[in-house]
mmCIF file of C-alpha atoms and ligand atoms in Angstrom:
data_model
loop_
_atom_site.group_PDB
_atom_site.id
_atom_site.type_symbol
_atom_site.label_atom_id
_atom_site.label_comp_id
_atom_site.label_asym_id
_atom_site.label_seq_id
_atom_site.Cartn_x
_atom_site.Cartn_y
_atom_site.Cartn_z
ATOM 1 C CA UNK A 29 78.457 110.111 -7.085
ATOM 2 C CA UNK A 30 75.936 108.555 -9.515
ATOM 3 C CA UNK A 31 72.345 108.624 -8.003
ATOM 4 C CA UNK A 32 73.592 110.529 -4.974
ATOM 5 C CA UNK A 33 70.975 112.257 -2.838
ATOM 6 C CA UNK A 34 71.649 115.747 -1.151
ATOM 7 C CA UNK A 35 71.663 115.772 2.546
ATOM 8 C CA UNK A 36 72.290 118.420 5.404
ATOM 9 C CA UNK A 37 73.959 117.520 8.605
ATOM 10 C CA UNK A 38 72.088 119.441 11.273
ATOM 11 C CA UNK A 39 71.266 119.356 15.036
ATOM 12 C CA UNK A 40 68.465 120.273 17.287
ATOM 13 C CA UNK A 41 70.024 121.253 20.559
ATOM 14 C CA UNK A 42 72.618 118.600 19.999
ATOM 15 C CA UNK A 43 70.186 115.876 18.831
ATOM 16 C CA UNK A 44 72.316 114.764 15.756
ATOM 17 C CA UNK A 45 70.109 114.892 12.650
ATOM 18 C CA UNK A 46 70.739 114.122 8.914
ATOM 19 C CA UNK A 47 68.086 115.676 6.784
ATOM 20 C CA UNK A 48 68.078 113.668 3.588
ATOM 21 C CA UNK A 49 66.478 114.921 0.374
ATOM 22 C CA UNK A 50 64.910 111.931 -1.237
ATOM 23 C CA UNK A 51 62.350 113.924 -3.293
ATOM 24 C CA UNK A 52 61.794 112.399 -6.631
ATOM 25 C CA UNK A 53 62.881 108.954 -5.663
ATOM 26 C CA UNK A 54 61.043 105.767 -5.000
ATOM 27 C CA UNK A 55 63.500 104.212 -2.688
ATOM 28 C CA UNK A 56 64.021 104.516 1.076
ATOM 29 C CA UNK A 57 67.163 105.265 2.783
ATOM 30 C CA UNK A 58 68.305 101.810 3.730
ATOM 31 C CA UNK A 59 69.281 100.535 7.077
ATOM 32 C CA UNK A 60 72.708 99.659 5.675
ATOM 33 C CA UNK A 61 73.186 103.405 4.652
ATOM 34 C CA UNK A 62 72.129 104.474 8.119
ATOM 35 C CA UNK A 63 74.577 102.161 9.890
ATOM 36 C CA UNK A 64 77.399 103.104 7.512
ATOM 37 C CA UNK A 65 76.733 106.898 8.045
ATOM 38 C CA UNK A 66 76.576 106.434 11.757
ATOM 39 C CA UNK A 67 79.775 104.547 11.798
ATOM 40 C CA UNK A 68 81.702 107.519 10.281
ATOM 41 C CA UNK A 69 82.448 110.090 13.043
ATOM 42 C CA UNK A 70 81.789 112.949 10.585
ATOM 43 C CA UNK A 71 78.229 111.947 9.862
ATOM 44 C CA UNK A 72 77.400 110.157 13.210
ATOM 45 C CA UNK A 73 73.712 110.838 13.930
ATOM 46 C CA UNK A 74 70.703 110.069 16.061
ATOM 47 C CA UNK A 75 68.107 110.322 13.314
ATOM 48 C CA UNK A 76 67.819 110.465 9.653
ATOM 49 C CA UNK A 77 64.921 112.557 8.478
ATOM 50 C CA UNK A 78 64.249 111.587 4.904
ATOM 51 C CA UNK A 79 61.966 113.983 2.996
ATOM 52 C CA UNK A 80 60.080 112.217 0.322
ATOM 53 C CA UNK A 81 57.310 113.432 -2.132
ATOM 54 C CA UNK A 82 54.015 113.653 -0.567
ATOM 55 C CA UNK A 83 51.692 110.701 -0.516
ATOM 56 C CA UNK A 84 48.558 112.389 0.665
ATOM 57 C CA UNK A 85 46.725 115.478 -0.709
ATOM 58 C CA UNK A 86 47.016 118.449 1.635
ATOM 59 C CA UNK A 87 50.421 117.465 2.803
ATOM 60 C CA UNK A 88 53.751 118.917 1.388
ATOM 61 C CA UNK A 89 56.143 116.011 2.037
ATOM 62 C CA UNK A 90 56.286 112.531 3.510
ATOM 63 C CA UNK A 91 59.047 112.206 6.169
ATOM 64 C CA UNK A 92 60.620 108.773 6.906
ATOM 65 C CA UNK A 93 62.500 108.661 10.159
ATOM 66 C CA UNK A 94 65.386 106.156 10.942
ATOM 67 C CA UNK A 95 67.377 105.657 14.053
ATOM 68 C CA UNK A 96 71.056 105.199 14.031
ATOM 69 C CA UNK A 97 70.710 101.435 14.490
ATOM 70 C CA UNK A 98 68.757 101.437 11.201
ATOM 71 C CA UNK A 99 65.289 100.959 12.755
ATOM 72 C CA UNK A 100 62.321 103.185 12.032
ATOM 73 C CA UNK A 101 60.942 105.817 14.531
ATOM 74 C CA UNK A 102 57.393 107.103 14.377
ATOM 75 C CA UNK A 103 58.263 110.573 15.793
ATOM 76 C CA UNK A 104 61.303 112.853 16.010
ATOM 77 C CA UNK A 105 60.538 116.481 17.223
ATOM 78 C CA UNK A 106 64.112 117.674 17.114
ATOM 79 C CA UNK A 107 64.448 116.280 13.605
ATOM 80 C CA UNK A 108 61.344 117.851 12.435
ATOM 81 C CA UNK A 109 62.614 121.365 13.438
ATOM 82 C CA UNK A 110 65.628 120.521 11.195
ATOM 83 C CA UNK A 111 63.483 119.533 8.329
ATOM 84 C CA UNK A 112 61.493 122.736 8.679
ATOM 85 C CA UNK A 113 64.642 124.978 8.824
ATOM 86 C CA UNK A 114 66.042 123.263 5.751
ATOM 87 C CA UNK A 115 62.805 123.519 3.699
ATOM 88 C CA UNK A 116 62.299 127.227 4.831
ATOM 89 C CA UNK A 117 65.754 128.045 3.695
ATOM 90 C CA UNK A 118 65.114 126.411 0.355
ATOM 91 C CA UNK A 119 61.497 127.598 -0.334
ATOM 92 C CA UNK A 120 60.974 130.701 1.704
ATOM 93 C CA UNK A 121 57.898 129.115 3.050
ATOM 94 C CA UNK A 122 57.416 129.052 7.029
ATOM 95 C CA UNK A 123 54.386 126.870 7.412
ATOM 96 C CA UNK A 124 54.425 123.194 6.531
ATOM 97 C CA UNK A 125 52.089 120.134 6.715
ATOM 98 C CA UNK A 126 53.983 116.911 6.740
ATOM 99 C CA UNK A 127 53.086 113.358 6.756
ATOM 100 C CA UNK A 128 54.970 110.713 8.863
ATOM 101 C CA UNK A 129 54.028 107.075 9.552
ATOM 102 C CA UNK A 130 52.325 108.356 12.713
ATOM 103 C CA UNK A 131 50.081 110.683 10.808
ATOM 104 C CA UNK A 132 49.950 114.451 9.764
ATOM 105 C CA UNK A 133 52.032 116.940 11.512
ATOM 106 C CA UNK A 134 52.145 120.745 11.257
ATOM 107 C CA UNK A 135 55.083 122.929 11.903
ATOM 108 C CA UNK A 136 56.068 126.585 11.593
ATOM 109 C CA UNK A 137 59.140 128.745 11.600
ATOM 110 C CA UNK A 138 58.813 131.875 13.731
ATOM 111 C CA UNK A 139 60.224 135.354 13.010
ATOM 112 C CA UNK A 140 63.101 134.734 15.540
ATOM 113 C CA UNK A 141 64.139 131.521 13.739
ATOM 114 C CA UNK A 142 62.713 129.277 16.360
ATOM 115 C CA UNK A 143 60.479 126.539 15.153
ATOM 116 C CA UNK A 144 57.326 124.893 16.548
ATOM 117 C CA UNK A 145 56.120 121.408 15.691
ATOM 118 C CA UNK A 146 52.734 120.192 16.590
ATOM 119 C CA UNK A 147 53.477 116.697 17.756
ATOM 120 C CA UNK A 148 49.820 115.766 17.803
ATOM 121 C CA UNK A 149 47.970 114.298 20.688
ATOM 122 C CA UNK A 150 49.601 112.036 23.449
ATOM 123 C CA UNK A 151 48.182 108.516 24.038
ATOM 124 C CA UNK A 152 47.865 106.887 27.416
ATOM 125 C CA UNK A 153 46.438 103.419 26.801
ATOM 126 C CA UNK A 154 48.586 100.522 27.782
ATOM 127 C CA UNK A 155 47.994 98.865 24.315
ATOM 128 C CA UNK A 156 48.717 102.124 22.512
ATOM 129 C CA UNK A 157 52.058 102.702 24.004
ATOM 130 C CA UNK A 158 52.479 99.623 23.985
ATOM 131 C CA UNK A 159 53.081 97.778 27.185
ATOM 132 C CA UNK A 160 53.247 94.083 27.530
ATOM 133 C CA UNK A 161 50.619 94.015 30.333
ATOM 134 C CA UNK A 162 47.458 95.783 31.358
ATOM 135 C CA UNK A 163 47.855 98.864 33.426
ATOM 136 C CA UNK A 164 44.632 100.915 33.739
ATOM 137 C CA UNK A 165 46.636 103.930 35.042
ATOM 138 C CA UNK A 166 49.755 104.766 32.989
ATOM 139 C CA UNK A 167 50.615 107.828 34.992
ATOM 140 C CA UNK A 168 52.578 105.362 37.186
ATOM 141 C CA UNK A 169 53.372 101.748 36.263
ATOM 142 C CA UNK A 170 55.057 99.131 38.402
ATOM 143 C CA UNK A 171 58.539 98.738 36.952
ATOM 144 C CA UNK A 172 61.891 99.186 38.653
ATOM 145 C CA UNK A 173 65.499 98.468 38.299
ATOM 146 C CA UNK A 174 68.125 98.025 40.978
ATOM 147 C CA UNK A 175 67.771 96.185 44.285
ATOM 148 C CA UNK A 176 64.160 95.152 45.055
ATOM 149 C CA UNK A 177 63.908 96.980 48.494
ATOM 150 C CA UNK A 178 65.861 100.044 47.128
ATOM 151 C CA UNK A 179 65.319 100.497 43.562
ATOM 152 C CA UNK A 180 67.659 102.923 41.685
ATOM 153 C CA UNK A 181 64.665 103.855 39.187
ATOM 154 C CA UNK A 182 61.074 102.996 39.587
ATOM 155 C CA UNK A 183 57.347 103.728 38.831
ATOM 156 C CA UNK A 184 57.608 105.603 35.466
ATOM 157 C CA UNK A 185 54.968 107.407 33.775
ATOM 158 C CA UNK A 186 54.390 105.999 30.319
ATOM 159 C CA UNK A 187 53.206 107.978 27.295
ATOM 160 C CA UNK A 188 52.995 107.544 23.374
ATOM 161 C CA UNK A 189 53.920 110.512 21.377
ATOM 162 C CA UNK A 190 53.554 108.337 18.322
ATOM 163 C CA UNK A 191 56.500 106.473 19.815
ATOM 164 C CA UNK A 192 56.901 104.943 23.200
ATOM 165 C CA UNK A 193 58.289 106.763 26.146
ATOM 166 C CA UNK A 194 58.873 105.910 29.816
ATOM 167 C CA UNK A 195 59.647 108.923 32.097
ATOM 168 C CA UNK A 196 61.255 108.125 35.470
ATOM 169 C CA UNK A 197 60.848 110.884 38.038
ATOM 170 C CA UNK A 198 64.035 111.575 40.183
ATOM 171 C CA UNK A 199 64.731 113.846 43.045
ATOM 172 C CA UNK A 200 68.547 113.876 42.617
ATOM 173 C CA UNK A 201 70.735 115.422 39.888
ATOM 174 C CA UNK A 202 69.930 113.681 36.544
ATOM 175 C CA UNK A 203 73.716 113.392 36.061
ATOM 176 C CA UNK A 204 74.080 111.194 39.192
ATOM 177 C CA UNK A 205 72.130 108.274 37.490
ATOM 178 C CA UNK A 206 74.041 105.933 35.224
ATOM 179 C CA UNK A 207 71.672 106.192 32.198
ATOM 180 C CA UNK A 208 74.183 104.636 29.846
ATOM 181 C CA UNK A 209 74.028 101.457 32.107
ATOM 182 C CA UNK A 210 70.312 101.446 32.781
ATOM 183 C CA UNK A 211 69.105 102.764 29.516
ATOM 184 C CA UNK A 212 69.783 99.678 27.489
ATOM 185 C CA UNK A 213 68.150 97.372 30.083
ATOM 186 C CA UNK A 214 65.080 99.480 30.142
ATOM 187 C CA UNK A 215 64.815 100.143 26.442
ATOM 188 C CA UNK A 216 64.673 96.426 25.946
ATOM 189 C CA UNK A 217 62.624 95.642 29.028
ATOM 190 C CA UNK A 218 60.075 92.864 28.409
ATOM 191 C CA UNK A 219 57.356 95.515 29.590
ATOM 192 C CA UNK A 220 58.052 97.263 26.141
ATOM 193 C CA UNK A 221 57.339 94.976 23.294
ATOM 194 C CA UNK A 222 58.330 97.705 20.792
ATOM 195 C CA UNK A 223 61.186 98.916 23.120
ATOM 196 C CA UNK A 224 60.912 102.478 24.466
ATOM 197 C CA UNK A 225 62.688 105.749 24.846
ATOM 198 C CA UNK A 226 63.880 106.130 28.456
ATOM 199 C CA UNK A 227 63.925 109.580 30.142
ATOM 200 C CA UNK A 228 64.905 110.551 33.688
ATOM 201 C CA UNK A 229 63.403 113.857 34.745
ATOM 202 C CA UNK A 230 63.838 116.099 37.621
ATOM 203 C CA UNK A 231 61.111 118.737 38.223
ATOM 204 C CA UNK A 232 62.554 122.046 39.260
ATOM 205 C CA UNK A 233 59.568 124.215 39.294
ATOM 206 C CA UNK A 234 55.868 124.003 38.266
ATOM 207 C CA UNK A 235 57.049 124.971 34.839
ATOM 208 C CA UNK A 236 60.523 123.552 34.372
ATOM 209 C CA UNK A 237 62.350 120.288 34.456
ATOM 210 C CA UNK A 238 65.774 118.890 33.621
ATOM 211 C CA UNK A 239 65.830 115.687 31.569
ATOM 212 C CA UNK A 240 68.197 113.143 30.145
ATOM 213 C CA UNK A 241 67.188 110.577 27.623
ATOM 214 C CA UNK A 242 68.358 107.212 26.458
ATOM 215 C CA UNK A 243 66.765 106.909 22.973
ATOM 216 C CA UNK A 244 65.401 103.669 21.529
ATOM 217 C CA UNK A 245 67.545 102.714 18.594
ATOM 218 C CA UNK A 246 70.024 105.557 19.176
ATOM 219 C CA UNK A 247 71.343 105.427 22.824
ATOM 220 C CA UNK A 248 72.207 108.463 24.846
ATOM 221 C CA UNK A 249 71.489 111.729 23.037
ATOM 222 C CA UNK A 250 71.984 115.267 23.881
ATOM 223 C CA UNK A 251 68.267 115.924 23.419
ATOM 224 C CA UNK A 252 65.025 114.195 22.358
ATOM 225 C CA UNK A 253 62.101 116.282 21.387
ATOM 226 C CA UNK A 254 59.591 113.651 21.529
ATOM 227 C CA UNK A 255 60.825 112.688 25.157
ATOM 228 C CA UNK A 256 60.449 116.359 26.061
ATOM 229 C CA UNK A 257 56.933 116.331 24.999
ATOM 230 C CA UNK A 258 56.288 113.026 26.836
ATOM 231 C CA UNK A 259 57.944 114.300 29.950
ATOM 232 C CA UNK A 260 55.930 117.561 29.912
ATOM 233 C CA UNK A 261 52.706 115.674 29.306
ATOM 234 C CA UNK A 262 53.606 113.284 32.165
ATOM 235 C CA UNK A 263 54.420 116.088 34.453
ATOM 236 C CA UNK A 264 51.110 117.794 33.962
ATOM 237 C CA UNK A 265 49.151 114.484 34.191
ATOM 238 C CA UNK A 266 50.768 113.640 37.538
ATOM 239 C CA UNK A 267 50.288 117.293 38.807
ATOM 240 C CA UNK A 268 54.024 117.791 39.011
ATOM 241 C CA UNK A 269 53.836 120.699 36.629
ATOM 242 C CA UNK A 270 51.574 122.807 34.597
ATOM 243 C CA UNK A 271 50.840 122.342 30.923
ATOM 244 C CA UNK A 272 53.623 124.753 29.766
ATOM 245 C CA UNK A 273 57.009 123.601 30.574
ATOM 246 C CA UNK A 274 60.674 124.534 29.842
ATOM 247 C CA UNK A 275 62.855 121.538 29.543
ATOM 248 C CA UNK A 276 66.587 121.570 29.923
ATOM 249 C CA UNK A 277 68.278 118.691 28.104
ATOM 250 C CA UNK A 278 72.056 118.194 27.973
ATOM 251 C CA UNK A 279 72.144 120.024 24.535
ATOM 252 C CA UNK A 280 69.908 122.988 25.510
ATOM 253 C CA UNK A 281 66.562 124.167 26.210
ATOM 254 C CA UNK A 282 63.052 123.315 24.618
ATOM 255 C CA UNK A 283 59.671 124.440 25.490
ATOM 256 C CA UNK A 284 56.436 122.245 25.356
ATOM 257 C CA UNK A 285 53.021 123.374 25.571
ATOM 258 C CA UNK A 286 50.051 120.727 25.971
ATOM 259 C CA UNK A 287 47.309 122.843 24.594
ATOM 260 C CA UNK A 288 43.829 122.612 25.806
ATOM 261 C CA UNK A 289 42.774 120.928 22.483
ATOM 262 C CA UNK A 290 45.202 118.092 23.534
ATOM 263 C CA UNK A 291 47.866 118.920 20.867
ATOM 264 C CA UNK A 292 51.454 119.008 22.192
ATOM 265 C CA UNK A 293 53.515 121.821 20.679
ATOM 266 C CA UNK A 294 57.306 121.692 20.853
ATOM 267 C CA UNK A 295 59.359 124.766 20.212
ATOM 268 C CA UNK A 296 63.199 125.141 19.894
ATOM 269 C CA UNK A 297 66.010 125.945 17.539
ATOM 270 C CA UNK A 298 67.605 123.973 14.668
ATOM 271 C CA UNK A 299 71.238 124.489 13.434
ATOM 272 C CA UNK A 300 72.847 123.595 10.042
ATOM 273 C CA UNK A 301 76.373 122.158 10.204
ATOM 274 C CA UNK A 302 77.351 121.146 6.579
ATOM 275 C CA UNK A 303 75.840 119.746 3.398
ATOM 276 C CA UNK A 304 76.760 116.819 1.158
ATOM 277 C CA UNK A 305 75.418 114.150 -0.927
ATOM 278 C CA UNK A 306 75.148 110.354 -0.201
ATOM 279 C CA UNK A 307 74.211 107.044 -1.699
ATOM 280 C CA UNK A 308 70.879 106.058 -0.056
ATOM 281 C CA UNK A 309 71.693 102.364 -0.607
ATOM 282 C CA UNK A 310 75.196 102.171 0.822
ATOM 283 C CA UNK A 311 75.687 105.354 2.833
ATOM 284 C CA UNK A 312 78.869 106.315 0.874
ATOM 285 C CA UNK A 313 78.982 110.169 1.095
ATOM 286 C CA UNK A 314 80.957 113.327 0.100
ATOM 287 C CA UNK A 315 80.890 116.836 1.516
ATOM 288 C CA UNK A 316 79.755 119.654 -0.669
ATOM 289 C CA UNK A 317 82.900 121.632 -1.763
ATOM 290 C CA UNK A 318 81.185 125.084 -1.152
ATOM 291 C CA UNK A 319 79.857 123.893 2.226
ATOM 292 C CA UNK A 320 81.395 125.260 5.394
ATOM 293 C CA UNK A 321 82.955 122.928 7.904
HETATM 294 N N1 LIG B 421 65.288 112.390 18.826
HETATM 295 C C1 LIG B 421 63.856 112.148 18.433
HETATM 296 C C2 LIG B 421 63.137 110.987 19.032
HETATM 297 C C3 LIG B 421 63.571 109.878 18.240
HETATM 298 C C4 LIG B 421 62.783 108.657 18.663
HETATM 299 C C5 LIG B 421 63.515 107.326 18.452
HETATM 300 N N2 LIG B 421 64.645 107.171 19.245
HETATM 301 C C6 LIG B 421 62.484 106.246 18.602
HETATM 302 O O1 LIG B 421 61.337 106.517 19.087
HETATM 303 O O2 LIG B 421 62.827 105.213 18.109
HETATM 304 C C7 LIG B 421 63.047 113.398 18.868
HETATM 305 O O3 LIG B 421 63.660 114.478 18.882
HETATM 306 O O4 LIG B 421 61.829 113.261 19.156
#
């Protein structure tokens, strides 16, 4: 393919990620390419993490994040771990400083192969998330779906991890809620002018919870790293948990530590599946012949 860019299909505990190598190129991965790659079952993804040349001194790369509907995302914790694993394999480095549209982000690969990403500081102001109306306390906002007198989901905590998140606390098994039905309504609720990632969370101990996420621009996913961060922060803010939490998502476990310096550290694995090359304008792609299935 002329002008093709290398990519790796990877995942972060089942969050389907394409790491695209756009270094040395001026163009972005187009929304049309994202839609085409997502339409093919072999390359279906939740996020594309496009690695570009650095724009800012002191950073190694600029990472552009696209959702599977072609929209842009400001943060993707699971995808950043995939980026780190791909770059660590290529360069032998283990510590990286990246830039995204949301700012500077540090990450490192540990001896055991797990990867920690510093997701920065959470933000709680209603205008920062953003919400459509003023709430002075975003630990719990008025929002509900279902019958007025017996809402199915209500009173979420809202947090920005660079991207907007709403966490609905539930007592029952997270699988007993029809997130595929409520997710789209809540993602697009007028309360969220930039839409939102929607998570239901069941706290199982002061340092653990089970979560399921409907992602803005991607739908149901097996895991969402920034949602794990948002849920852990919201858990600590509402005194449901401490500041170090293990989160079980459908695809596996992640740990989040909300450090005393206010930074949120997400740790978990990343997995390579296969490599190929693609046209960043159209999404036409081919698998590398030497790449395993
Ligand atoms: N899967 C990602 C989050 C993608 C966020 C995206 N859906 C949005 O904010 O639009 C993660 O691991 O953090």
